[in-house]
Tab-separated table of C-alpha atoms in Angstrom:
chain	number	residue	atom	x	y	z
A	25	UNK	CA	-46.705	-58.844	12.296
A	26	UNK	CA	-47.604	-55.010	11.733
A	27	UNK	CA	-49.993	-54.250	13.646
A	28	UNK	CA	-52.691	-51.616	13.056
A	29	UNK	CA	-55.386	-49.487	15.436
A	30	UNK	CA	-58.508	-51.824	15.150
A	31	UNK	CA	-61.717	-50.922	12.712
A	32	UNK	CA	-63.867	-48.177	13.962
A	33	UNK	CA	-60.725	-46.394	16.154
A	34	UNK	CA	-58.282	-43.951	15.163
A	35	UNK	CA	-55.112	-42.552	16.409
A	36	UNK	CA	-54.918	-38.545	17.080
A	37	UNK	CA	-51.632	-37.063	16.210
A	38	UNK	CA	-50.012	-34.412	17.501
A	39	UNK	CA	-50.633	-32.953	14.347
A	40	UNK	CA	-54.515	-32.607	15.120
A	41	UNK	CA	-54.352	-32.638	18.862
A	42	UNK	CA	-54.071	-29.115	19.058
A	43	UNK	CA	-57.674	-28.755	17.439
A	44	UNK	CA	-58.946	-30.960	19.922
A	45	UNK	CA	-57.793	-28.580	23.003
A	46	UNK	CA	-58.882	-26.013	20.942
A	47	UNK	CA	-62.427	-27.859	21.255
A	48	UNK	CA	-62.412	-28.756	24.358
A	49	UNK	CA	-61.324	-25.342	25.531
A	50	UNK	CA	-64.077	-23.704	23.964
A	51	UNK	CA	-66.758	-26.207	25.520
A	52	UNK	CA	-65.193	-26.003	28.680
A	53	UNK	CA	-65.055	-21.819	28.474
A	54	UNK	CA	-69.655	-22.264	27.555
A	55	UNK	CA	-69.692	-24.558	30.571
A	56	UNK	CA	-67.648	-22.151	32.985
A	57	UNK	CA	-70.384	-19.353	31.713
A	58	UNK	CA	-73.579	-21.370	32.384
A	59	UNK	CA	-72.708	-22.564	35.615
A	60	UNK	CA	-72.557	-26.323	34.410
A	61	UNK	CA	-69.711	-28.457	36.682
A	62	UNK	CA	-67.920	-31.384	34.973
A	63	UNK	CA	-68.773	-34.702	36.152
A	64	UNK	CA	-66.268	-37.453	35.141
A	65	UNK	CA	-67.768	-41.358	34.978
A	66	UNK	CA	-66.622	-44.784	34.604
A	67	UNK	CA	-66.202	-45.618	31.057
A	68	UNK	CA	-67.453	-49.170	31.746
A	69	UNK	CA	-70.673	-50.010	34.160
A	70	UNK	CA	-72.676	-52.854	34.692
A	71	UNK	CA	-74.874	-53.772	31.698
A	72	UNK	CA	-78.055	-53.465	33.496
A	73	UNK	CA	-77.716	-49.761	33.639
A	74	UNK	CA	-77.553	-49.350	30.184
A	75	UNK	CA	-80.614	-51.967	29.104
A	76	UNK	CA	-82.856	-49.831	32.444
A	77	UNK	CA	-81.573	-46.642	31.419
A	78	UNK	CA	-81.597	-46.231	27.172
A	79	UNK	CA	-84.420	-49.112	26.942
A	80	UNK	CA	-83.669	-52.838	25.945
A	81	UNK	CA	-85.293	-52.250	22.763
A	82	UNK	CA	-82.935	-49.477	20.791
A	83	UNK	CA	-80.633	-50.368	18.145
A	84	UNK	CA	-77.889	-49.088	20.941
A	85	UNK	CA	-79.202	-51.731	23.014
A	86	UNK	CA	-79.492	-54.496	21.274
A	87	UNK	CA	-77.207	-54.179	18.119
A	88	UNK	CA	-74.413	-51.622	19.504
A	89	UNK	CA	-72.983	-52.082	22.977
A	90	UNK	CA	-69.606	-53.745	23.250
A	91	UNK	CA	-70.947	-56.004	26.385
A	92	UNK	CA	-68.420	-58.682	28.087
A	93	UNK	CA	-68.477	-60.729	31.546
A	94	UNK	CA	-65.249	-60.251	33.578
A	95	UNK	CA	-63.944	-62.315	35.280
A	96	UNK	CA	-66.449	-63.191	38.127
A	97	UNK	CA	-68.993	-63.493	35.298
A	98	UNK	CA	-70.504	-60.068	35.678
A	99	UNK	CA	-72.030	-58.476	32.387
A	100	UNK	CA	-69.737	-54.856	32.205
A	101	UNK	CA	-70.633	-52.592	28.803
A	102	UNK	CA	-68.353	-49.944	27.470
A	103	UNK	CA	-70.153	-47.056	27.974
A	104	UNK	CA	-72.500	-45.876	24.544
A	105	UNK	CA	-73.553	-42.796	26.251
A	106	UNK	CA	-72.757	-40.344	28.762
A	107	UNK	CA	-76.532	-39.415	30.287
A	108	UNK	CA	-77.148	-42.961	32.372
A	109	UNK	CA	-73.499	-42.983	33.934
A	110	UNK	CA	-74.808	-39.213	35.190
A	111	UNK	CA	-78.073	-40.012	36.353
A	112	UNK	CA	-76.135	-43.310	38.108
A	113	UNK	CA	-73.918	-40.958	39.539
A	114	UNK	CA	-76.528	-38.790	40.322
A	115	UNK	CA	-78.523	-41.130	42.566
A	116	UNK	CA	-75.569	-43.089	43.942
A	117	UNK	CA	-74.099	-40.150	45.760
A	118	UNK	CA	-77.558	-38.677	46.503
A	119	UNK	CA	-76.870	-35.382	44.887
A	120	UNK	CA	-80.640	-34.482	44.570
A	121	UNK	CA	-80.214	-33.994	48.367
A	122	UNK	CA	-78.136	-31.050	48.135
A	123	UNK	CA	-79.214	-27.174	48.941
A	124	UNK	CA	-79.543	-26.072	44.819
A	125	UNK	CA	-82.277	-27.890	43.852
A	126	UNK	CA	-81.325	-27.764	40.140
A	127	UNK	CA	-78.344	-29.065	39.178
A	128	UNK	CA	-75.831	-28.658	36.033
A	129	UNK	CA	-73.733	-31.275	34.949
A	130	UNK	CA	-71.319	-31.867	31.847
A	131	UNK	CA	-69.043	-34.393	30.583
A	132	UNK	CA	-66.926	-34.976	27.904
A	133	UNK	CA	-65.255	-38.624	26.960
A	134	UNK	CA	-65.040	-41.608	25.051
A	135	UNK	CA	-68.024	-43.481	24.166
A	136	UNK	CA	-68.295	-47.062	22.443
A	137	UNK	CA	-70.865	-48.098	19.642
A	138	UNK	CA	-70.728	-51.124	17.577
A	139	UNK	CA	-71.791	-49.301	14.159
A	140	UNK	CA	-70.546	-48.964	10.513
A	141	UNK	CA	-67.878	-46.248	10.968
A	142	UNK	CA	-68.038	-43.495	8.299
A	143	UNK	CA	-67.371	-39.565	8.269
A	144	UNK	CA	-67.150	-38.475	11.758
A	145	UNK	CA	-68.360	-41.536	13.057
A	146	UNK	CA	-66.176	-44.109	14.498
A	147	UNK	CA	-66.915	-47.045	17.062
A	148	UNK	CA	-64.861	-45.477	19.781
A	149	UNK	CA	-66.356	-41.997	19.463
A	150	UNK	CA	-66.252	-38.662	21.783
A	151	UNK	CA	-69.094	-37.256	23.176
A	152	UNK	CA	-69.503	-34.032	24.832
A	153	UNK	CA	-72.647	-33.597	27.031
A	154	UNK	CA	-74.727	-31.599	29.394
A	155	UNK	CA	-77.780	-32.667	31.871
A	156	UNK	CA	-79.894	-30.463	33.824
A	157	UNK	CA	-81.433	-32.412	36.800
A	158	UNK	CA	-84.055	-31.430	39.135
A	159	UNK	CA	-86.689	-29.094	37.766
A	160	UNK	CA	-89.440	-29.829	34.930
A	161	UNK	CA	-89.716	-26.173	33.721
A	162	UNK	CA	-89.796	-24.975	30.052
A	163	UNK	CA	-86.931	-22.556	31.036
A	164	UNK	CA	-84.975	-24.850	32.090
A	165	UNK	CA	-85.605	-26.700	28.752
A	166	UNK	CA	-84.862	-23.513	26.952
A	167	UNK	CA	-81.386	-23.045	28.900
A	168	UNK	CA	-80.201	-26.213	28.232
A	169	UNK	CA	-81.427	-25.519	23.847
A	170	UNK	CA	-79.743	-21.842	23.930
A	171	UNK	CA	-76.524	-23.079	25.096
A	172	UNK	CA	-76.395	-26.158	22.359
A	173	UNK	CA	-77.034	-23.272	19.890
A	174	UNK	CA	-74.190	-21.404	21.540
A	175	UNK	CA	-71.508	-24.177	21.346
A	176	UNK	CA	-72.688	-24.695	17.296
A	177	UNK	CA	-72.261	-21.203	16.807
A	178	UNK	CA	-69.308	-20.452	18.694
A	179	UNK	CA	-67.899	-22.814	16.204
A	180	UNK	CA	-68.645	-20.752	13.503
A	181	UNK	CA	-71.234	-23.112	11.838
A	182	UNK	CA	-73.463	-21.790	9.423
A	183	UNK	CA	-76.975	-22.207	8.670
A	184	UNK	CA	-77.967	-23.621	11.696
A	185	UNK	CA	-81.514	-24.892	12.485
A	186	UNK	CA	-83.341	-25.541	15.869
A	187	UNK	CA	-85.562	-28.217	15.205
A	188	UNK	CA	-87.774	-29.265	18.336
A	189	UNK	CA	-91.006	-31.008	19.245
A	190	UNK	CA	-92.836	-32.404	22.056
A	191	UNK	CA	-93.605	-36.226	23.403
A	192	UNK	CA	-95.547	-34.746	25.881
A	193	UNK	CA	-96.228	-36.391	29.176
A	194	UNK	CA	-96.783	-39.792	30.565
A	195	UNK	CA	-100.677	-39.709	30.092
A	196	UNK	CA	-99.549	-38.554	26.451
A	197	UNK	CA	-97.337	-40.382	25.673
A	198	UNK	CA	-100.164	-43.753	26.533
A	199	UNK	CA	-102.521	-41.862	24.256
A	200	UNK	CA	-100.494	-41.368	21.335
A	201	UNK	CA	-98.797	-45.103	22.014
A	202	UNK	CA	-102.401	-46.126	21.334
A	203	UNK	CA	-102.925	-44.330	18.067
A	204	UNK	CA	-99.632	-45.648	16.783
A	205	UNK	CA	-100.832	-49.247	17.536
A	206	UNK	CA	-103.880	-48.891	15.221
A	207	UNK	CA	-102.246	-46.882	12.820
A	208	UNK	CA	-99.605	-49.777	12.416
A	209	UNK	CA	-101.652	-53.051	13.115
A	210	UNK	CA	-102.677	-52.833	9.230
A	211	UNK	CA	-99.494	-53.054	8.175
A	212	UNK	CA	-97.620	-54.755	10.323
A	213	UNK	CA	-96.575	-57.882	8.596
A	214	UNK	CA	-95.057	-55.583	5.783
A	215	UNK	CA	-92.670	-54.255	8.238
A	216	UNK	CA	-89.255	-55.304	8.912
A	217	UNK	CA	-88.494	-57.799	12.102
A	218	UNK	CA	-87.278	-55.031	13.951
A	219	UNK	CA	-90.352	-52.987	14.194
A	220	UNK	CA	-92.566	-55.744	14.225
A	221	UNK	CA	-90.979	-56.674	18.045
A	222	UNK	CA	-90.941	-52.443	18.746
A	223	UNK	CA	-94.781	-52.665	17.915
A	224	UNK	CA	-95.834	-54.297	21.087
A	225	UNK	CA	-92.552	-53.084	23.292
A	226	UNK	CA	-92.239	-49.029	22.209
A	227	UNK	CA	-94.544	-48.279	19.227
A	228	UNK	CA	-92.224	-45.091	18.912
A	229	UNK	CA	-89.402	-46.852	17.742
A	230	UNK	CA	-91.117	-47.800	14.428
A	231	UNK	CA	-90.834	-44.113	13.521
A	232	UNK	CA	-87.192	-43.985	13.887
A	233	UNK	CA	-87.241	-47.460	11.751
A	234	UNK	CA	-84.106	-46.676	8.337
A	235	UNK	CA	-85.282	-49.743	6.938
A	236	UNK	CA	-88.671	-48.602	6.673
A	237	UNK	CA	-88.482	-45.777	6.115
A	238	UNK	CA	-89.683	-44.947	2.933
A	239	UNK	CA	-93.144	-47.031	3.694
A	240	UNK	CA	-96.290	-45.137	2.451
A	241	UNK	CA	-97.345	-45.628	6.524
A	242	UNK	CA	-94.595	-43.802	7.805
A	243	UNK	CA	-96.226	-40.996	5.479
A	244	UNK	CA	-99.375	-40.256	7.570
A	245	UNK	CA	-98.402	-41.880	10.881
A	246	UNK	CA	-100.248	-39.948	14.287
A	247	UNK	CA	-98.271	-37.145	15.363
A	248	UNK	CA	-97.302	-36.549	19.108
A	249	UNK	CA	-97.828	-32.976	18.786
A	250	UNK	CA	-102.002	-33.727	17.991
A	251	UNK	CA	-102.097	-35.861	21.370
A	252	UNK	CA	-100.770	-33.325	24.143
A	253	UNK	CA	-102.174	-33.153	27.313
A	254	UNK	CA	-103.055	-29.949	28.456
A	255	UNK	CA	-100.221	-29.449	30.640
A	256	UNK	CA	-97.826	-31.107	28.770
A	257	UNK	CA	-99.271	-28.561	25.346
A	258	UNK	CA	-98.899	-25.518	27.934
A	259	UNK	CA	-95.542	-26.364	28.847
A	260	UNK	CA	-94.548	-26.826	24.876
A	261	UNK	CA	-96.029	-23.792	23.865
A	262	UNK	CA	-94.087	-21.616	26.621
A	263	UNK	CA	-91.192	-23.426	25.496
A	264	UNK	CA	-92.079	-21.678	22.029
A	265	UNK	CA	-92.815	-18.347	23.434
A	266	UNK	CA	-89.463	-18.384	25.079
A	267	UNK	CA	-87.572	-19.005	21.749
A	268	UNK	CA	-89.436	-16.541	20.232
A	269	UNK	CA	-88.779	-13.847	22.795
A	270	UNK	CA	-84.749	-14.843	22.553
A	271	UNK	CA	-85.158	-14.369	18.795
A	272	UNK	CA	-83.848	-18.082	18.527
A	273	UNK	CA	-84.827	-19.570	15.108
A	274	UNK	CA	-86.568	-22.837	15.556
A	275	UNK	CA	-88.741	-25.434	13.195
A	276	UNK	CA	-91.436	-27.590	14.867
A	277	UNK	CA	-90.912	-30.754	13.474
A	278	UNK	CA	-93.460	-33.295	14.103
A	279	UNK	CA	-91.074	-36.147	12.760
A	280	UNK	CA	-88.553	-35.656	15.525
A	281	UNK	CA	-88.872	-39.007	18.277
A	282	UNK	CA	-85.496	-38.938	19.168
A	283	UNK	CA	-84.480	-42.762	19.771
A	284	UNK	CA	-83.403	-43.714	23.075
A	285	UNK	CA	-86.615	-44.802	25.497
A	286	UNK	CA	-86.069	-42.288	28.359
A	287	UNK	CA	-87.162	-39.014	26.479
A	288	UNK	CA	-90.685	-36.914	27.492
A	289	UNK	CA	-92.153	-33.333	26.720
A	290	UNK	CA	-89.510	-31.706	24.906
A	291	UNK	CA	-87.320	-32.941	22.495
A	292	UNK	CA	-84.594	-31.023	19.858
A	293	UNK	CA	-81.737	-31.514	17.199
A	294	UNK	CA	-79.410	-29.298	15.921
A	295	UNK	CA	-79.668	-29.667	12.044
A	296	UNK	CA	-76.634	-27.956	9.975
A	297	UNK	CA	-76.524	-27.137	6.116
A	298	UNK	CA	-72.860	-26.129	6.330
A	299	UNK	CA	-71.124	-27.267	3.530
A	300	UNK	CA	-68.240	-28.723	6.193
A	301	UNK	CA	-70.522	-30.863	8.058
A	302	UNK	CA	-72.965	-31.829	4.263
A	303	UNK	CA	-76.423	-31.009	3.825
A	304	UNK	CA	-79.245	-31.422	6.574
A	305	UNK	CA	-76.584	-32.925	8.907
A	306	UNK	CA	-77.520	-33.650	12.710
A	307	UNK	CA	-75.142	-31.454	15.217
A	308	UNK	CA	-76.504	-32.837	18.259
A	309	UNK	CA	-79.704	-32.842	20.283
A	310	UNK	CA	-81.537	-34.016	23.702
A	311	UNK	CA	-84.488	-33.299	25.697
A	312	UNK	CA	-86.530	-33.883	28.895
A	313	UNK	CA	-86.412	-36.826	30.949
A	314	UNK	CA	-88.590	-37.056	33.738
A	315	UNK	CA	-88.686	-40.982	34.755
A	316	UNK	CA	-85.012	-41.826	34.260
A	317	UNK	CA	-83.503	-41.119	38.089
A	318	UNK	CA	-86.787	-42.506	39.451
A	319	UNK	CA	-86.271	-45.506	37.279
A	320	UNK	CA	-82.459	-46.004	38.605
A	321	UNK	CA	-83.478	-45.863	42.065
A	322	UNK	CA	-83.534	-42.267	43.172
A	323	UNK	CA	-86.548	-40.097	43.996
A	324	UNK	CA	-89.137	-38.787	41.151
A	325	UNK	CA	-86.354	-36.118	39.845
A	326	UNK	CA	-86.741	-34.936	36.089
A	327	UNK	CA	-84.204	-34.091	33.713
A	328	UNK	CA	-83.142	-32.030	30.402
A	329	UNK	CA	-79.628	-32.576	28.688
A	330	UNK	CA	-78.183	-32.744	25.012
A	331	UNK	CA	-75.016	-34.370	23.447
A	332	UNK	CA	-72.982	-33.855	20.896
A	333	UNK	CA	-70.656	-35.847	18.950
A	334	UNK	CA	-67.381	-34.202	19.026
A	335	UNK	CA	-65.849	-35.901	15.587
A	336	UNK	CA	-68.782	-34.021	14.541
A	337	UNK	CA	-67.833	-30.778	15.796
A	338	UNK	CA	-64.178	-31.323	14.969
A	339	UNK	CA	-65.193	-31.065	11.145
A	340	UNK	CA	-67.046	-28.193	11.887
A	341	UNK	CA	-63.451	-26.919	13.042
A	342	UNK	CA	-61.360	-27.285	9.676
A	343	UNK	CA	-57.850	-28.302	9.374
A	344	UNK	CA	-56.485	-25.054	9.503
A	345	UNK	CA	-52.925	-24.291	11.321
A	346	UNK	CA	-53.794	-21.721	13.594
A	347	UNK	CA	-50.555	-19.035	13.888
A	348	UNK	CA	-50.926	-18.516	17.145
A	349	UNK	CA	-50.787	-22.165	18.115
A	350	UNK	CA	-47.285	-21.802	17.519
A	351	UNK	CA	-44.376	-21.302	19.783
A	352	UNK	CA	-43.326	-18.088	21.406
A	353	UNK	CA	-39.496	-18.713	21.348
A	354	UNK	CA	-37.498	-21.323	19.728
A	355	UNK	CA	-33.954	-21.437	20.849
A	356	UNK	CA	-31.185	-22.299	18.536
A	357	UNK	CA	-27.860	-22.861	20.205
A	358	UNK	CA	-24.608	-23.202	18.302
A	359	UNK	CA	-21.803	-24.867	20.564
A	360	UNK	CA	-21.506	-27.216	23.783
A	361	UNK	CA	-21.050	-23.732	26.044
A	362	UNK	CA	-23.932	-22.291	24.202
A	363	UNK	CA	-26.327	-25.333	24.214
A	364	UNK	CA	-25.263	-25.075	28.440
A	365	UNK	CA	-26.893	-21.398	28.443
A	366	UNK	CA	-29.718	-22.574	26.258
A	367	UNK	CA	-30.699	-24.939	28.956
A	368	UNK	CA	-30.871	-22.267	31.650
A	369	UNK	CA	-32.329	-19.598	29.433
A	370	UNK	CA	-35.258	-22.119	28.693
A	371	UNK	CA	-36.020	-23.348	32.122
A	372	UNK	CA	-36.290	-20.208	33.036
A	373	UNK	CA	-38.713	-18.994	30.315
A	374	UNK	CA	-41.027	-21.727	30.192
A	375	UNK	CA	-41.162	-20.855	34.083
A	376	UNK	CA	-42.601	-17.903	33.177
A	377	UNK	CA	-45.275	-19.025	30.863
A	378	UNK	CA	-43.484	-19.082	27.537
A	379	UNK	CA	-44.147	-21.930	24.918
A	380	UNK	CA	-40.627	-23.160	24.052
A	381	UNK	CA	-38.248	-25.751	22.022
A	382	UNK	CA	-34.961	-25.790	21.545
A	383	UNK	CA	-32.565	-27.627	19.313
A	384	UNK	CA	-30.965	-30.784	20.703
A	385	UNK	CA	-29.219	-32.122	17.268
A	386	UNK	CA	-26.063	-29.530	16.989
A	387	UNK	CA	-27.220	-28.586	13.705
A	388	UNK	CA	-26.268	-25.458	11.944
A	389	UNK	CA	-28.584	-22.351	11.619
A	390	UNK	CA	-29.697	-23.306	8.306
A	391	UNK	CA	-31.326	-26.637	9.904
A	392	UNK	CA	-32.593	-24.485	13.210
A	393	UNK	CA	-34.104	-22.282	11.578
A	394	UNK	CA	-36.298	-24.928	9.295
A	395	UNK	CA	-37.779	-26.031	12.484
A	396	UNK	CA	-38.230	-22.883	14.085
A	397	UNK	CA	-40.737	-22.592	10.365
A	398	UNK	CA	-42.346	-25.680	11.369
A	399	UNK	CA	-43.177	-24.356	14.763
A	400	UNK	CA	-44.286	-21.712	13.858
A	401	UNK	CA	-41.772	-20.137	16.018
A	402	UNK	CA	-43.033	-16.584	16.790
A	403	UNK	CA	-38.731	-15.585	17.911
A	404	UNK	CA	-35.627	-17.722	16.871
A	405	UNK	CA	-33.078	-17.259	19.462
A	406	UNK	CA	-29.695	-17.430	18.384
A	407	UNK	CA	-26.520	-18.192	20.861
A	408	UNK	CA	-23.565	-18.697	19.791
A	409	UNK	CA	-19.422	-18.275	21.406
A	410	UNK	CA	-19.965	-14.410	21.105
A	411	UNK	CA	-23.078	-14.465	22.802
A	412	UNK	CA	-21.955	-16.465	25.429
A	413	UNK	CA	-18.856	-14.168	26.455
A	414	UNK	CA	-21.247	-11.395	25.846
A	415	UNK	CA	-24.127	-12.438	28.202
A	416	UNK	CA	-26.447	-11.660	25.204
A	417	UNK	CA	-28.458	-13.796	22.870
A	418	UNK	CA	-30.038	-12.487	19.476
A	419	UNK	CA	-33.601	-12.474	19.056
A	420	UNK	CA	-34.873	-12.830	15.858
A	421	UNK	CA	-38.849	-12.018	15.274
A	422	UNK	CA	-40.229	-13.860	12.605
A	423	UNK	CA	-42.525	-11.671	11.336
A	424	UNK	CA	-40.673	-8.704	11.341
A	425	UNK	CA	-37.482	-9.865	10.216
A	426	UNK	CA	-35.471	-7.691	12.779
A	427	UNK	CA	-33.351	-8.709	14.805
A	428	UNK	CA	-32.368	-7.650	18.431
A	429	UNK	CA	-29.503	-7.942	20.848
A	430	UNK	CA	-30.654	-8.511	24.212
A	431	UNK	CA	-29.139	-8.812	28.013
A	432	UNK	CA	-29.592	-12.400	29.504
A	433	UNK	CA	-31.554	-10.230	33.004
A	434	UNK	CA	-33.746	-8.662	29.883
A	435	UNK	CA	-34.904	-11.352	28.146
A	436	UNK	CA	-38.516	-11.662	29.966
A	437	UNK	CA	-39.138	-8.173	30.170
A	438	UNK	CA	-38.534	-7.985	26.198
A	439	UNK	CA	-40.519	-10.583	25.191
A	440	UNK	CA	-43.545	-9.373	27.767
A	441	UNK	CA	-43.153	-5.707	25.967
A	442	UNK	CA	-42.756	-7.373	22.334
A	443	UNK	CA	-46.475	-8.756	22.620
A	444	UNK	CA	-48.040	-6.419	25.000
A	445	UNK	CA	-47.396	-3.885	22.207
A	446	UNK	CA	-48.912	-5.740	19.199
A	447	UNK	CA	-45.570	-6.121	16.771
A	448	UNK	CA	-46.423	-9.985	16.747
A	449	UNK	CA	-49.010	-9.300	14.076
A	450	UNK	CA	-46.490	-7.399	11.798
């Protein structure tokens, strides 16, 4: 039987894992510079988590988790998101305790969704994300919005868009719930199945509805920006000022619900245009939670994070071989004594922080030096019987061309000097 990587999965090759430490580098660098610590979950947890947590009435609920019972009949879930296996986390070790009152979080991991896989979507997915637990303040909200814009556009995507609105609070949120119930009641039996069970559960839902969609109702449903309280409308609006002080472009858009049940107050999405990711693409995007540690057991402790899908960002990356993702030295021994001193000579430089390969095949130069091409090999170094009885090997830069006799007790100290003083971009 040949067997093949199930539906929905997909196998990273060396080829394209570089890109991905590449990625994660880069997220990890942001991270380092907003003070945000990794946190690393479970990738399973008990079901209940997920159906308290994201809301037993979202598609990723009750279409998308891969759910099972192990073997003492317990209901376990691959995880479909990274926030509730945080805020678990979060409560479990009692982390709200400790002296900072606000505290930064990221993580970055597989997650598992039962959906149609398609461009940059698969059903075992990566997710990078960040929460922000502790304070509600619209600067905290604004923090956790600059640095998504900062990961997008250290990527190098273009014609990005801020898009944000506001849920508002929990006395909103009832209010606007209400208006949304007689907006929809007329209607309702012309709706699908799935909204007509979101009408009486999470009216909020129906917005989100694809199958719907296009409904003349969806056209002039109630807005959640038109039912703010007054504190929850003062702490929009300095989340607005705030932007516009950074300079950071933004759109309010009254459409945006986000889907999973724990959201309040502020909500955003990073829309794209870049022809790499298509036209009015989703990045990523979060907002405030205020109810969701309170809800898994902790204290009343609210929330802001954001997520990204990193198959998402990987497109934003390209295919392109990066040069300097190749090696520094590739040594290319010609001989049983010489393939001896090639040993030594590479133990010792990878000892000293140089990316190396050498060849193990006893092929002739011609052969070496094809895969020193392939590896992008920034010197070939060539040992052979003269070289040997010499104490000498021959370094060959492969941009330059020229080529260099050099001691064995020299060979660090050239190198070092070699790309301290530019010549590797010749």
């Amino acid at each position: 039987m040949a067997y093949s990587a199930p539906r929905g999965t997909v196998d990273i090759l060396s080829d394209v894992s570089g890109k991905w430490q590449e990625l994660e580098q880069l997220i990890r660098t942001i991270c380092v510079n907003y003070n945000v610590k990794e946190m690393r979950t479970p990738i399973f947890e008990h079901t209940e988590l997920f159906t308290r947590s994201i809301g037993d009435t979202t598609d990723v609920v009750t279409k998308e988790m891969y759910t099972f019972d192990d073997k003492k009949k317990r209901s376990i879930t691959l995880r479909p998101e990274g926030t509730a296996g945080i805020a678990r986390a979060y409560v479990e070790h009692k982390l709200y305790a400790l002296p900072e009152k606000l505290q930064k979080y990221y993580y970055m991991g597989p997650m598992f969704r039962y959906e149609r896989p398609g461009n940059g979507r698969q059903r075992q997915f990566h997710q990078f994300g960040v929460e922000m637990l502790g304070l509600e303040s619209p600067y905290v909200d604004v923090e956790c919005m600059v640095m998504a814009v900062t990961v997008v556009e250290a990527l190098g995507l273009r014609n990005v868009k801020l898009h944000i609105n506001s849920l508002g609070d929990e006395e909103s949120r009832n209010t606007y719930r209400e208006a949304l119930k007689k907006h929809f009641a007329p209607a309702l039996s012309e709706l699908c199945f799935d909204c007509q069970q979101r009408f009486e559960k999470n009216p909020l839902r129906i917005l989100d509805c694809k199958v719907d969609k296009d409904h003349p109702i969806m056209n002039n449903a109630p807005k959640t920006i038109d039912y703010l309280s007054e504190s929850a409308k003062n702490h929009f609006d300095k989340v607005c000022a705030l932007l516009d002080d950074l300079e950071i472009e933004y759109v309010i858009d009254t459409n945006l619900v986000r889907g999973l049940d724990y959201y309040s107050h502020t909500v955003f999405e990073i829309i794209s245009d870049d022809p790499q990711m298509g036209q009015g693409s989703t990045v990523g995007g979060g907002g405030r939670y205020n109810t969701l540690i309170s809800e898994l057991g902790g204290p009343e402790v609210p929330g802001v994070g954001f997520a990204f899908g990193m198959e998402r960002l990987m497109l934003a990356l390209g295919n392109a071989q990066n040069e300097e993702d190749g090696l520094d030295v590739y040594l290319m021994p010609l001989g049983e004594q010489a393939k001896d001193l090639a040993v030594q000579i590479i133990t010792m430089l990878r000892a000293n922080g140089f990316t190396c390969d050498m060849d193990q095949c006893d092929r002739g130069l011609k052969g070496q030096f094809k895969s020193a091409d392939r590896y992008h090999a920034h010197f070939s170094m060539i040992i052979g019987d003269e070289e040997v009885k010499k104490e000498v090997v021959n370094m060959k830069c492969n941009h330059s061309k020229e080529q260099t006799e050099v001691a064995l007790e020299n060979i660090v100290s050239f190198i070092e000097e070699h790309f301290e003083g530019g010549h590797h971009h010749e």
